[in-house]
Structure formats: C-alpha cells, structure tokens
mmCIF file of C-alpha atoms in Angstrom:
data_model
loop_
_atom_site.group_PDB
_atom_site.id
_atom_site.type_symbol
_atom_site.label_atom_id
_atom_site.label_comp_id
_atom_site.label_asym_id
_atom_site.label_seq_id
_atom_site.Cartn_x
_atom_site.Cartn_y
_atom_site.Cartn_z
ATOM 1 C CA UNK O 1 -22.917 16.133 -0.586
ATOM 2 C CA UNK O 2 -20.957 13.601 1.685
ATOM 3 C CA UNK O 3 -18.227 13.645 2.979
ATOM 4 C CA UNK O 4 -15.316 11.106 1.394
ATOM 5 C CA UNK O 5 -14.646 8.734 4.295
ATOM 6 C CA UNK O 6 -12.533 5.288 4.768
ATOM 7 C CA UNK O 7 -15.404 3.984 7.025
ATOM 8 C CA UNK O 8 -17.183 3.315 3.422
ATOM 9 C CA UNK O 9 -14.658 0.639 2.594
ATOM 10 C CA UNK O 10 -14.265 -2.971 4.155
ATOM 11 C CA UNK O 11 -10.532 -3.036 2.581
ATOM 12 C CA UNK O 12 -8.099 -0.640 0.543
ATOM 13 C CA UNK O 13 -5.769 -2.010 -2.276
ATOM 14 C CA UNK O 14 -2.444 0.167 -3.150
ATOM 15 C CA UNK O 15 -0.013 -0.252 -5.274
ATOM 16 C CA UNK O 16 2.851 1.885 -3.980
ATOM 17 C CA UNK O 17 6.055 0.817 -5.924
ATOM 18 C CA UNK O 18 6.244 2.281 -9.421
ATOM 19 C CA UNK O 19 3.037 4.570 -8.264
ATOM 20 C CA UNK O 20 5.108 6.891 -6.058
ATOM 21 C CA UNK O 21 8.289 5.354 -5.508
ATOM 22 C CA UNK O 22 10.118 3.102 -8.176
ATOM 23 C CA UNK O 23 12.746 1.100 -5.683
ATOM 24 C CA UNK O 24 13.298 -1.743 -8.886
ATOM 25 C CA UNK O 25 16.837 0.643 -9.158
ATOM 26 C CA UNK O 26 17.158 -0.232 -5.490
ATOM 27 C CA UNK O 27 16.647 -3.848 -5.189
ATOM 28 C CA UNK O 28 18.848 -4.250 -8.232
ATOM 29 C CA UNK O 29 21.801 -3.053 -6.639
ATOM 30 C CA UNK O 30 21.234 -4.415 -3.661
ATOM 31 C CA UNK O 31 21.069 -8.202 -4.929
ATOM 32 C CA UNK O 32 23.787 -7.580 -7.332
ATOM 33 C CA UNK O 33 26.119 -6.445 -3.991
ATOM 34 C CA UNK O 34 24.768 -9.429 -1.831
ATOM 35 C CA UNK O 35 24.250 -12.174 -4.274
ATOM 36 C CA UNK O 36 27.711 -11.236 -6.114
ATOM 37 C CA UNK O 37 29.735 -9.431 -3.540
ATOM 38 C CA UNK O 38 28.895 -10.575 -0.537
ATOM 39 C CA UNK O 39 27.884 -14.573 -1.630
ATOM 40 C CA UNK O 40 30.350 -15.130 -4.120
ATOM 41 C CA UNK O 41 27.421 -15.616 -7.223
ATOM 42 C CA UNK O 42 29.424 -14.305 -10.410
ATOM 43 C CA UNK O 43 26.975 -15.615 -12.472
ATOM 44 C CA UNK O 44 24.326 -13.825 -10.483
ATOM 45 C CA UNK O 45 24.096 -10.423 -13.218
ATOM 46 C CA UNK O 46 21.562 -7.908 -14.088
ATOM 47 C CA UNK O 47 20.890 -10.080 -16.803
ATOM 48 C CA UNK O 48 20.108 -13.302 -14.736
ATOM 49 C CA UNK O 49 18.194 -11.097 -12.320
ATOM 50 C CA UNK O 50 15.419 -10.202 -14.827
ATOM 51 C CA UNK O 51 13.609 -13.213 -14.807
ATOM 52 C CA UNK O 52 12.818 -12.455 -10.738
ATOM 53 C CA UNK O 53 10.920 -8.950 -11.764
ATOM 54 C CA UNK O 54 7.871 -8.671 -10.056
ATOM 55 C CA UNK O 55 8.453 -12.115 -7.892
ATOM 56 C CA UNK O 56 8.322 -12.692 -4.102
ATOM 57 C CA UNK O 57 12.194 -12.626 -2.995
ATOM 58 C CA UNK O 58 11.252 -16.182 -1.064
ATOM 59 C CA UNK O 59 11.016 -17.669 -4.881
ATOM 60 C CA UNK O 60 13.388 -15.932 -6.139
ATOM 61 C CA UNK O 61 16.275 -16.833 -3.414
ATOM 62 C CA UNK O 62 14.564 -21.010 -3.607
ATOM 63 C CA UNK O 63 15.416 -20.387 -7.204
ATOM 64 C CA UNK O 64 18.900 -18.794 -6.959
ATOM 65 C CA UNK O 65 19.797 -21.551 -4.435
ATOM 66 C CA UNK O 66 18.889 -24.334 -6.725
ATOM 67 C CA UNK O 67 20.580 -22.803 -10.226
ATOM 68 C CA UNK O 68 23.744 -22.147 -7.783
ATOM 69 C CA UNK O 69 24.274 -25.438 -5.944
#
C-alpha cells in the first residue's frame, strides 16, 4: 500500500472557517465596534450587516461607504 503523500497533489483547497473555527461571531463584533463605535455608523446593525455574509470585506466596506455618504 502507499504511502498518503502531498507530492500527489498540484494544489490543496481548504475551507477552514466554519470547518474548525467559526470566527462569523468574531467579525460581527468587530464591525459592529468599528463601523458603529469607532466610525460613527448608527445605522450600521447586525441587521444591516447580514447582507455582507460570506463577501470579501473590500465589497463590503465599497458598499458601506456608498449607503453611508
């Protein structure tokens, strides 16, 4: 039998976040302390904050700067 080895792959995809680690928790309160506390955004809540789930936080600030002008 052979041995298991990372030589037989050209690339490795992982998935870490919600896998081993769920951070969502983390992020959350971290916005909601910058964009609110430290920014000023009131209007920036947990409820707002949904629809940037799952999104690159380079969209989601372009998108937060333009609903917050």
């Amino acid at each position: 039998m052979d041995r298991f080895s990372l030589k037989q792959f050209d690339a490795v995809i992982f998935d870490m976040d919600g896998v081993l680690i769920n951070s969502e928790p983390l992020w959350e309160e971290s916005d909601l302390r910058i964009f609110q506390k430290e920014i000023g955004l009131t209007g920036y809540t947990k409820e707002y904050r949904t629809q940037f789930l799952g999104m690159p936080m380079e969209d989601e600030i372009k998108i937060v700067a333009a609903d917050f002008k």
